[in-house]
Tab-separated table of C-alpha atoms and ligand atoms in Angstrom:
chain	number	residue	atom	x	y	z
A	698	MET	CA	105.000	67.039	65.337
A	699	ALA	CA	105.634	68.329	68.808
A	700	LYS	CA	103.279	71.804	69.196
A	701	ILE	CA	104.402	74.718	71.326
A	702	VAL	CA	103.249	77.270	73.039
A	703	ILE	CA	105.843	80.359	74.067
A	704	LEU	CA	105.240	82.247	77.256
A	705	ALA	CA	107.011	85.617	77.463
A	706	SER	CA	107.169	88.836	79.077
A	707	GLY	CA	109.642	91.028	77.462
A	708	SER	CA	111.647	91.642	73.871
A	709	GLY	CA	111.273	88.229	72.735
A	710	SER	CA	114.594	87.649	70.966
A	711	ASN	CA	114.162	83.988	72.016
A	712	ALA	CA	110.903	83.514	71.541
A	713	GLU	CA	111.787	84.945	67.720
A	714	SER	CA	115.121	82.441	67.714
A	715	ILE	CA	112.729	79.454	68.115
A	716	ILE	CA	109.869	80.718	66.091
A	717	ARG	CA	112.215	81.130	63.108
A	718	TYR	CA	114.522	77.686	63.880
A	719	ALA	CA	110.918	75.766	63.688
A	720	GLN	CA	109.916	77.962	60.745
A	721	ALA	CA	113.100	77.009	58.958
A	722	HIS	CA	113.437	73.473	60.308
A	723	ASN	CA	109.399	71.888	60.812
A	724	THR	CA	110.917	69.916	63.194
A	725	TYR	CA	107.916	71.340	66.099
A	726	GLN	CA	105.487	74.167	65.297
A	727	VAL	CA	104.437	77.236	67.202
A	728	ALA	CA	100.831	77.588	68.113
A	729	SER	CA	101.076	81.006	69.694
A	730	VAL	CA	103.123	83.068	71.646
A	731	ILE	CA	101.007	84.664	75.031
A	732	SER	CA	102.475	87.458	76.818
A	733	ASP	CA	101.459	88.765	80.301
A	734	LYS	CA	102.758	92.096	79.332
A	735	SER	CA	100.333	93.909	77.020
A	736	GLU	CA	103.140	96.214	75.793
A	737	ALA	CA	105.814	93.610	75.394
A	738	LEU	CA	107.749	93.559	72.046
A	739	VAL	CA	107.128	90.028	71.750
A	740	LEU	CA	103.996	90.389	70.593
A	741	GLN	CA	104.968	92.318	67.831
A	742	ARG	CA	107.739	89.645	66.603
A	743	ALA	CA	105.435	86.971	66.896
A	744	LYS	CA	102.936	88.771	64.577
A	745	ASN	CA	105.438	89.421	62.029
A	746	LEU	CA	106.817	86.190	61.756
A	747	GLY	CA	103.097	84.609	61.333
A	748	VAL	CA	102.102	83.336	64.823
A	749	GLU	CA	99.335	84.040	66.782
A	750	ALA	CA	100.190	86.630	69.582
A	751	GLU	CA	97.803	87.067	72.619
A	752	THR	CA	98.268	88.614	75.854
A	753	VAL	CA	96.936	87.430	79.429
A	754	VAL	CA	97.647	90.397	81.491
A	755	LYS	CA	96.874	89.574	85.610
A	756	THR	CA	94.692	92.302	86.648
A	757	LYS	CA	94.620	94.061	90.160
A	758	ASP	CA	91.385	92.942	91.401
A	759	GLU	CA	93.073	88.774	90.659
A	760	SER	CA	94.539	86.180	92.478
A	761	LYS	CA	97.456	84.626	91.147
A	762	VAL	CA	95.081	81.122	90.738
A	763	GLN	CA	92.167	83.099	89.400
A	764	PHE	CA	95.326	84.607	86.371
A	765	GLU	CA	96.735	81.212	86.146
A	766	ASP	CA	93.459	79.719	85.680
A	767	ARG	CA	92.576	82.303	82.660
A	768	LEU	CA	96.606	81.638	81.343
A	769	VAL	CA	95.191	77.873	81.047
A	770	HIS	CA	92.347	78.059	79.380
A	771	VAL	CA	94.142	80.376	76.929
A	772	ILE	CA	97.048	78.023	76.309
A	773	GLU	CA	94.780	74.361	76.084
A	774	LYS	CA	92.734	76.342	72.543
A	775	TYR	CA	96.280	75.445	71.121
A	776	GLN	CA	96.432	72.300	72.483
A	777	PRO	CA	100.264	72.199	72.897
A	778	ASP	CA	102.523	69.141	73.570
A	779	TRP	CA	105.188	71.367	75.627
A	780	ILE	CA	105.023	75.230	77.060
A	781	VAL	CA	107.956	77.381	76.535
A	782	LEU	CA	108.967	79.690	78.738
A	783	ALA	CA	111.289	82.598	77.103
A	784	GLY	CA	111.862	85.265	79.194
A	785	PHE	CA	108.594	84.817	81.245
A	786	MET	CA	108.979	86.463	84.478
A	787	LYS	CA	106.045	85.143	87.085
A	788	LEU	CA	107.010	82.425	89.013
A	789	LEU	CA	104.441	79.730	88.004
A	790	SER	CA	102.322	77.916	91.024
A	791	LYS	CA	101.731	74.187	91.101
A	792	ASN	CA	98.385	74.664	90.639
A	793	PHE	CA	99.229	75.979	86.857
A	794	LEU	CA	101.796	73.313	86.531
A	795	MET	CA	100.077	70.375	87.387
A	796	ASN	CA	97.919	70.854	84.274
A	797	PHE	CA	100.506	70.170	82.284
A	798	TYR	CA	101.702	66.774	83.883
A	799	ASP	CA	103.228	64.304	81.831
A	800	GLN	CA	103.192	60.900	84.265
A	801	LYS	CA	105.413	59.071	81.351
A	802	ILE	CA	108.299	61.342	81.639
A	803	LYS	CA	107.118	62.519	85.873
A	804	GLN	CA	108.449	65.680	84.752
A	805	PHE	CA	105.755	69.238	83.983
A	806	LYS	CA	106.178	69.271	80.009
A	807	VAL	CA	107.299	73.236	80.776
A	808	VAL	CA	110.552	74.019	79.859
A	809	ASN	CA	112.636	77.526	80.763
A	810	ILE	CA	116.024	79.315	79.778
A	811	HIS	CA	117.515	80.925	82.826
A	812	PRO	CA	120.658	83.560	82.139
A	813	SER	CA	122.967	81.860	84.531
A	814	LEU	CA	124.706	78.508	85.658
A	815	LEU	CA	121.951	77.030	87.784
A	816	PRO	CA	122.236	76.518	90.504
A	817	LEU	CA	123.997	80.209	90.801
A	818	PHE	CA	122.169	83.051	90.830
A	819	PRO	CA	118.540	82.009	90.360
A	820	GLY	CA	115.674	84.733	89.862
A	821	LYS	CA	116.059	88.187	88.317
A	822	GLU	CA	119.481	89.866	87.060
A	823	ALA	CA	121.241	86.911	86.640
A	824	TYR	CA	123.660	88.186	84.130
A	825	GLU	CA	123.959	91.041	86.915
A	826	GLN	CA	124.943	88.987	89.491
A	827	SER	CA	126.810	86.862	87.080
A	828	PHE	CA	129.188	89.729	85.739
A	829	ASN	CA	129.707	91.411	89.652
A	830	SER	CA	130.422	87.395	90.806
A	831	GLY	CA	133.934	87.744	89.855
A	832	LEU	CA	133.441	84.086	88.144
A	833	ALA	CA	135.558	83.409	85.539
A	834	GLU	CA	132.477	81.468	83.755
A	835	TYR	CA	128.935	82.253	82.827
A	836	GLY	CA	126.299	80.877	80.909
A	837	CYS	CA	122.773	80.106	80.461
A	838	THR	CA	120.776	76.877	81.438
A	839	ILE	CA	117.495	75.564	79.961
A	840	HIS	CA	115.661	73.050	82.643
A	841	PHE	CA	112.245	71.454	83.002
A	842	VAL	CA	109.947	74.110	85.356
A	843	ASP	CA	109.044	72.653	88.745
A	844	GLU	CA	106.760	75.186	91.769
A	845	GLY	CA	110.302	76.714	92.576
A	846	MET	CA	112.468	79.077	91.203
A	847	ASP	CA	114.588	78.348	88.676
A	848	THR	CA	114.933	75.001	90.511
A	849	GLY	CA	114.035	72.205	87.990
A	850	LYS	CA	115.855	69.062	86.846
A	851	MET	CA	118.698	70.635	84.014
A	852	ILE	CA	118.203	69.751	80.625
A	853	TYR	CA	121.206	71.407	78.956
A	854	GLN	CA	123.584	74.294	79.939
A	855	GLU	CA	125.795	76.597	77.776
A	856	ARG	CA	129.067	77.720	79.359
A	857	LEU	CA	130.614	81.155	78.021
A	858	LYS	CA	134.208	82.520	79.251
A	859	LYS	CA	134.140	86.098	80.754
A	860	ILE	CA	136.528	88.340	78.924
A	861	GLU	CA	139.400	90.437	80.547
A	862	GLY	CA	138.020	94.066	80.395
A	863	GLU	CA	134.982	93.830	78.502
A	864	ASP	CA	131.530	95.735	79.704
A	865	PHE	CA	128.633	94.677	81.246
A	866	GLU	CA	126.564	95.376	77.784
A	867	THR	CA	128.805	93.310	75.985
A	868	PHE	CA	128.628	90.730	78.337
A	869	LYS	CA	125.250	90.412	78.290
A	870	ALA	CA	124.881	90.594	74.572
A	871	ARG	CA	127.849	87.630	73.994
A	872	GLY	CA	124.925	85.460	76.810
A	873	LEU	CA	121.736	86.115	75.365
A	874	ALA	CA	123.002	85.299	71.632
A	875	ALA	CA	124.400	81.950	72.690
A	876	GLU	CA	120.539	81.885	74.669
A	877	ASN	CA	119.100	82.554	70.986
A	878	ARG	CA	121.518	79.850	69.440
A	879	ILE	CA	120.872	76.683	71.780
A	880	TYR	CA	117.395	77.073	73.066
A	881	PRO	CA	115.683	76.051	69.522
A	882	ILE	CA	118.156	73.315	69.213
A	883	ILE	CA	117.832	72.234	72.479
A	884	LEU	CA	114.060	71.846	72.771
A	885	GLU	CA	114.045	69.895	69.346
A	886	LYS	CA	116.138	67.393	70.887
A	887	LEU	CA	114.045	67.294	74.000
A	888	PHE	CA	111.018	67.066	71.877
A	889	VAL	CA	112.103	63.981	69.636
A	890	GLU	CA	113.998	62.537	73.200
A	891	PHE	CA	110.245	62.700	74.781
A	892	SER	CA	107.655	62.537	71.992
A	893	SER	CA	104.436	60.492	72.891
B	547	LIG	C1	116.844	85.829	78.593
B	547	LIG	O1	118.106	86.605	78.617
B	547	LIG	C2	116.394	84.942	79.425
B	547	LIG	O2	117.315	83.691	79.735
B	547	LIG	C3	115.968	85.652	80.929
B	547	LIG	O3	115.102	86.678	80.608
B	547	LIG	C4	115.586	86.787	79.054
B	547	LIG	C5	114.545	87.313	78.172
B	547	LIG	O4	115.074	87.972	76.925
B	547	LIG	N1	114.657	85.065	81.651
B	547	LIG	C6	114.574	84.754	83.093
B	547	LIG	O5	115.400	85.632	83.853
B	547	LIG	C7	113.889	84.079	83.395
B	547	LIG	N2	113.914	83.546	84.848
B	547	LIG	P1	114.216	87.774	75.344
B	547	LIG	O6	113.183	88.296	76.189
B	547	LIG	O7	115.425	88.714	74.538
B	547	LIG	O8	114.343	86.037	74.872
């Protein structure tokens, strides 16, 4: 069974839905949730579900390389098959990603969900940008992670229709609900397809 480590920086609705799905279906295992923010709600959500939660916070006098090396060290304790980003807000360097390169699939075994129909609106505040774009469709993209900003190979895209007159909060809540619903299922399919 695939074992994963989730990296998250924030509220953790995606992490929670992945953990709940994994526990209900027993098709993959969440070994740990690691956050780069000590106050992130995701840590409590993981603990409440009986999953180990740890923080690796970048210190002021530490370089990106040093921080990432510490992060890799903590991740490796769990010997995961995959790293799953769920609202992890730091860009990971090639130095980090190389630790998880898989020769067979020619990808880093690191997956992310991004709240836009990539290649539209990479980076931060993607729901805001989608909402303000005037486009009739929005959604989210699950993709392999590479060293670019949300540029890795696409795995799956979920499309939603913007509802005439809806406010931003409703628009975003519908998007996040779609993320929470599809991410655990797409991960399950991915782990089966690329099981070693
Ligand atoms: C989600 O919308 C996720 O797609 C986004 O952060 C939110 C985290 O929510 N990620 C990014 O923007 C990454 N570039 P959550 O903490 O409730 O899962």
